[in-house]
Amino acid sequence: MNEISIKDNPKVDGRPLFGQSLVELTILLDHLNQPPYRARQLHEALYAQRLTSIDDITTLPATLREALKSQNHTIGLPEIVQTARSIDGTERYLIRMADGETVETVWMPGGDGGERGDGTQAAEEEEHPTHDDDDYKRATICISSQVGCAVNCQFCLTAKLGIRRNLTPGEIAGQVAAVLNRHNVEVGRDRINLVFMGMGEPFLNYPSFMDAVRLLTTAMRIPDSRMTVSTSGILPGILDFAKETLRPKLAVSLNASNDVVRESIMPITRKWNIAALLEAIATVPLRPRERVTFEYVMLGGINDQREHADELIALLKNRQAKINLIVWNSGPDMPFHEPTPADVSAFQSRLRNAGIPAFIRRPRGRDIYAACGQLKRTLETPTPTLITLPPTPSSL
Ligand code: SAH
Ligand code: SF4
């Protein structure tokens, strides 16, 4: 049956095909004496068609499909094993990797409001929705970059997991493919924004994060201008990021207006203080009209007062910046409380009056623990509304 000979006795490792670049696939198929165009067909099947089984890749001859399987290859797309749906349409997924580790990924139909005010095309669509829902579909997917997180921000539930491991490029981009498949999304027709704001610190898994960005842009055809990566302020990562030609937009979790407060809620400030952080951010070349987003989680009584707004204005006044105010999402056993609505809107007005674009990020999926900082693997989280749902075709 199998006439395909194997060249050079390649190591048979059964590494998932999803996640491999065109160059890697070309080498893999060359070992099976296949010409480069077969690698291009495989690449197309994995990333544009998003097929989930080798048997479905009918552009490849059956003998080649069998040869791949006999070498223990699988497509190896991460799998959605649990789903919880919020009353606001947000869905949170527990996604399982080949080794059984799980992360969370969030689907937010209609976007997450995080684009507003950054001057880009995605932001204009966010602020001026001219569509009706039938012919114009859009959503934001929030992706994890690590299993757990090592950064230990005091207000964040993910921090409680500690760090278990980095995700591979295929596992990062694979979350997107799994969610797009669930919703039958056609990239190009539907507007998909990606935010690297799930579990983990992308800049502590930098090479895999950037490899995933390359897969998502060049192979899966989602433009980098529709992606935003959020970092807690990992300086070497920011400096590397500044040199990339293909890159998402940058968001930085500032969360405080001075080093004393920041150190108390984000211990990483001891390593890199706010001044060093701002200096590194200034090295990132921006697109025309692009602004760096500064995320600011508002913690009642800690960083939400008038003096904090004034300090923040002084820090960001002459920069291409916008601020996303995020009302703290509570978690169990955390020594914080929400700011009052009056304090949040006074804070926003003060920034706006000083000429700094400031937006209040709509909390999404709070009832299912899918909102910012609430991602902690589903099975370990008290989620009374947790339900397992069948796939919903085309529910953008
Ligand atoms: N690790 C990256 C990206 C994931 S966290 C980072 O920290 O930037 C995404 C955003 O959620 C960050 O801006 C973070 O400050 C915010 N966040 C964390 N815990 C939160 C909580 N409990 N309530 C609201 N926002 C939170
Ligand atoms: Fe990690 Fe971000 Fe949570 Fe901080 S806020 S612990 S960096 S996931």
mmCIF file of N, CA and C and ligand atoms in Angstrom, residues 149 151 153 155-157 196-202 230-233 251-255 266 295-297 326-331 334 361 371-374, ligand 1:
data_model
loop_
_atom_site.group_PDB
_atom_site.id
_atom_site.type_symbol
_atom_site.label_atom_id
_atom_site.label_comp_id
_atom_site.label_asym_id
_atom_site.label_seq_id
_atom_site.Cartn_x
_atom_site.Cartn_y
_atom_site.Cartn_z
ATOM 1 N N CYS A 149 1.178 31.295 35.417
ATOM 2 C CA CYS A 149 1.997 32.500 35.233
ATOM 3 C C CYS A 149 2.948 32.647 36.407
ATOM 4 N N VAL A 151 4.449 35.594 37.224
ATOM 5 C CA VAL A 151 4.707 36.997 37.564
ATOM 6 C C VAL A 151 4.131 37.410 38.934
ATOM 7 N N CYS A 153 1.271 38.836 40.135
ATOM 8 C CA CYS A 153 0.541 40.068 40.439
ATOM 9 C C CYS A 153 -0.517 39.732 41.496
ATOM 10 N N PHE A 155 -3.343 40.892 42.362
ATOM 11 C CA PHE A 155 -4.789 41.027 42.109
ATOM 12 C C PHE A 155 -5.291 40.001 41.105
ATOM 13 N N CYS A 156 -4.416 39.102 40.633
ATOM 14 C CA CYS A 156 -4.751 38.244 39.488
ATOM 15 C C CYS A 156 -4.875 36.781 39.914
ATOM 16 N N LEU A 157 -5.955 36.182 39.479
ATOM 17 C CA LEU A 157 -6.232 34.794 39.854
ATOM 18 C C LEU A 157 -5.275 33.805 39.187
ATOM 19 N N PHE A 196 -3.636 38.726 23.187
ATOM 20 C CA PHE A 196 -2.808 37.809 23.982
ATOM 21 C C PHE A 196 -2.900 38.310 25.424
ATOM 22 N N MET A 197 -4.035 38.029 26.021
ATOM 23 C CA MET A 197 -4.312 38.547 27.366
ATOM 24 C C MET A 197 -4.899 37.467 28.256
ATOM 25 N N GLY A 198 -4.723 36.225 27.869
ATOM 26 C CA GLY A 198 -5.249 35.131 28.689
ATOM 27 C C GLY A 198 -4.256 34.756 29.770
ATOM 28 N N MET A 199 -4.164 33.474 30.043
ATOM 29 C CA MET A 199 -3.238 33.034 31.085
ATOM 30 C C MET A 199 -1.797 33.215 30.610
ATOM 31 N N GLY A 200 -0.958 33.681 31.533
ATOM 32 C CA GLY A 200 0.470 33.711 31.248
ATOM 33 C C GLY A 200 0.989 35.050 30.793
ATOM 34 N N GLU A 201 2.313 35.120 30.752
ATOM 35 C CA GLU A 201 3.002 36.349 30.361
ATOM 36 C C GLU A 201 3.686 36.079 29.009
ATOM 37 N N PRO A 202 3.116 36.617 27.916
ATOM 38 C CA PRO A 202 3.662 36.299 26.589
ATOM 39 C C PRO A 202 5.151 36.612 26.452
ATOM 40 N N SER A 230 -0.496 41.870 25.498
ATOM 41 C CA SER A 230 -0.382 42.589 26.763
ATOM 42 C C SER A 230 0.741 41.988 27.594
ATOM 43 N N THR A 231 1.600 42.862 28.096
ATOM 44 C CA THR A 231 2.690 42.401 28.961
ATOM 45 C C THR A 231 2.648 43.138 30.291
ATOM 46 N N SER A 232 3.108 42.437 31.321
ATOM 47 C CA SER A 232 3.198 43.070 32.631
ATOM 48 C C SER A 232 4.440 43.965 32.713
ATOM 49 N N GLY A 233 5.210 43.998 31.631
ATOM 50 C CA GLY A 233 6.375 44.890 31.602
ATOM 51 C C GLY A 233 7.686 44.143 31.710
ATOM 52 N N ALA A 251 0.169 46.446 24.472
ATOM 53 C CA ALA A 251 -0.516 46.928 25.670
ATOM 54 C C ALA A 251 0.364 46.591 26.871
ATOM 55 N N VAL A 252 0.442 47.507 27.807
ATOM 56 C CA VAL A 252 1.289 47.292 28.976
ATOM 57 C C VAL A 252 0.446 47.456 30.233
ATOM 58 N N SER A 253 0.546 46.477 31.114
ATOM 59 C CA SER A 253 -0.222 46.540 32.355
ATOM 60 C C SER A 253 0.528 47.413 33.345
ATOM 61 N N LEU A 254 0.143 48.679 33.382
ATOM 62 C CA LEU A 254 0.832 49.630 34.273
ATOM 63 C C LEU A 254 0.243 49.518 35.681
ATOM 64 N N ASN A 255 -1.047 49.715 35.785
ATOM 65 C CA ASN A 255 -1.793 49.414 37.014
ATOM 66 C C ASN A 255 -1.451 50.261 38.234
ATOM 67 N N MET A 266 2.395 44.612 42.070
ATOM 68 C CA MET A 266 3.131 43.887 41.019
ATOM 69 C C MET A 266 4.609 43.819 41.430
ATOM 70 N N GLU A 295 -2.832 49.485 30.377
ATOM 71 C CA GLU A 295 -3.960 48.938 31.134
ATOM 72 C C GLU A 295 -3.801 49.350 32.591
ATOM 73 N N TYR A 296 -4.928 49.643 33.176
ATOM 74 C CA TYR A 296 -4.899 50.148 34.550
ATOM 75 C C TYR A 296 -6.052 49.505 35.306
ATOM 76 N N VAL A 297 -5.719 48.452 36.047
ATOM 77 C CA VAL A 297 -6.737 47.756 36.843
ATOM 78 C C VAL A 297 -7.044 48.625 38.057
ATOM 79 N N ILE A 326 -9.658 49.237 33.799
ATOM 80 C CA ILE A 326 -10.328 47.947 33.986
ATOM 81 C C ILE A 326 -10.755 47.881 35.445
ATOM 82 N N VAL A 327 -12.051 47.830 35.652
ATOM 83 C CA VAL A 327 -12.517 47.692 37.034
ATOM 84 C C VAL A 327 -12.090 46.310 37.520
ATOM 85 N N TRP A 328 -11.455 46.279 38.689
ATOM 86 C CA TRP A 328 -10.944 44.997 39.203
ATOM 87 C C TRP A 328 -12.064 43.964 39.282
ATOM 88 N N ASN A 329 -11.784 42.792 38.722
ATOM 89 C CA ASN A 329 -12.715 41.670 38.827
ATOM 90 C C ASN A 329 -12.334 40.862 40.045
ATOM 91 N N SER A 330 -13.267 40.673 40.916
ATOM 92 C CA SER A 330 -12.926 40.064 42.200
ATOM 93 C C SER A 330 -12.638 38.577 42.058
ATOM 94 N N GLY A 331 -11.891 38.071 42.987
ATOM 95 C CA GLY A 331 -11.625 36.634 43.081
ATOM 96 C C GLY A 331 -11.649 36.270 44.548
ATOM 97 N N MET A 334 -8.988 37.527 48.106
ATOM 98 C CA MET A 334 -8.063 38.567 47.654
ATOM 99 C C MET A 334 -8.338 39.849 48.425
ATOM 100 N N ARG A 361 -12.902 49.658 30.198
ATOM 101 C CA ARG A 361 -13.142 48.394 29.506
ATOM 102 C C ARG A 361 -14.349 47.687 30.109
ATOM 103 N N ALA A 371 -13.592 37.000 32.774
ATOM 104 C CA ALA A 371 -13.114 38.372 32.627
ATOM 105 C C ALA A 371 -11.621 38.448 32.960
ATOM 106 N N CYS A 372 -11.014 39.616 32.651
ATOM 107 C CA CYS A 372 -9.588 39.810 32.881
ATOM 108 C C CYS A 372 -9.181 39.344 34.265
ATOM 109 N N GLY A 373 -8.119 38.599 34.318
ATOM 110 C CA GLY A 373 -7.558 38.217 35.616
ATOM 111 C C GLY A 373 -8.332 37.133 36.322
ATOM 112 N N GLN A 374 -9.359 36.601 35.696
ATOM 113 C CA GLN A 374 -10.138 35.557 36.354
ATOM 114 C C GLN A 374 -9.842 34.179 35.788
HETATM 115 N N1 SAH B 1 0.186 38.673 31.634
HETATM 116 C C1 SAH B 1 -0.204 39.714 30.773
HETATM 117 C C2 SAH B 1 -1.449 39.423 30.007
HETATM 118 C C3 SAH B 1 -2.563 38.718 30.751
HETATM 119 S S1 SAH B 1 -3.362 39.606 32.035
HETATM 120 C C4 SAH B 1 -0.362 41.017 31.541
HETATM 121 O O1 SAH B 1 -0.357 40.986 32.761
HETATM 122 O O2 SAH B 1 -0.439 42.060 30.904
HETATM 123 C C5 SAH B 1 -4.429 40.697 31.093
HETATM 124 C C6 SAH B 1 -4.876 41.943 31.851
HETATM 125 O O3 SAH B 1 -5.729 41.605 32.942
HETATM 126 C C7 SAH B 1 -3.706 42.731 32.473
HETATM 127 O O4 SAH B 1 -3.816 44.086 32.122
HETATM 128 C C8 SAH B 1 -3.925 42.567 33.962
HETATM 129 O O5 SAH B 1 -3.429 43.670 34.666
HETATM 130 C C9 SAH B 1 -5.423 42.426 34.041
HETATM 131 N N2 SAH B 1 -5.920 41.772 35.248
HETATM 132 C C10 SAH B 1 -5.322 40.792 35.949
HETATM 133 N N3 SAH B 1 -6.106 40.441 37.005
HETATM 134 C C11 SAH B 1 -7.208 41.227 36.953
HETATM 135 C C12 SAH B 1 -8.404 41.322 37.747
HETATM 136 N N4 SAH B 1 -8.613 40.533 38.789
HETATM 137 N N5 SAH B 1 -9.340 42.229 37.394
HETATM 138 C C13 SAH B 1 -9.161 43.017 36.285
HETATM 139 N N6 SAH B 1 -8.071 42.941 35.509
HETATM 140 C C14 SAH B 1 -7.098 42.072 35.834
#
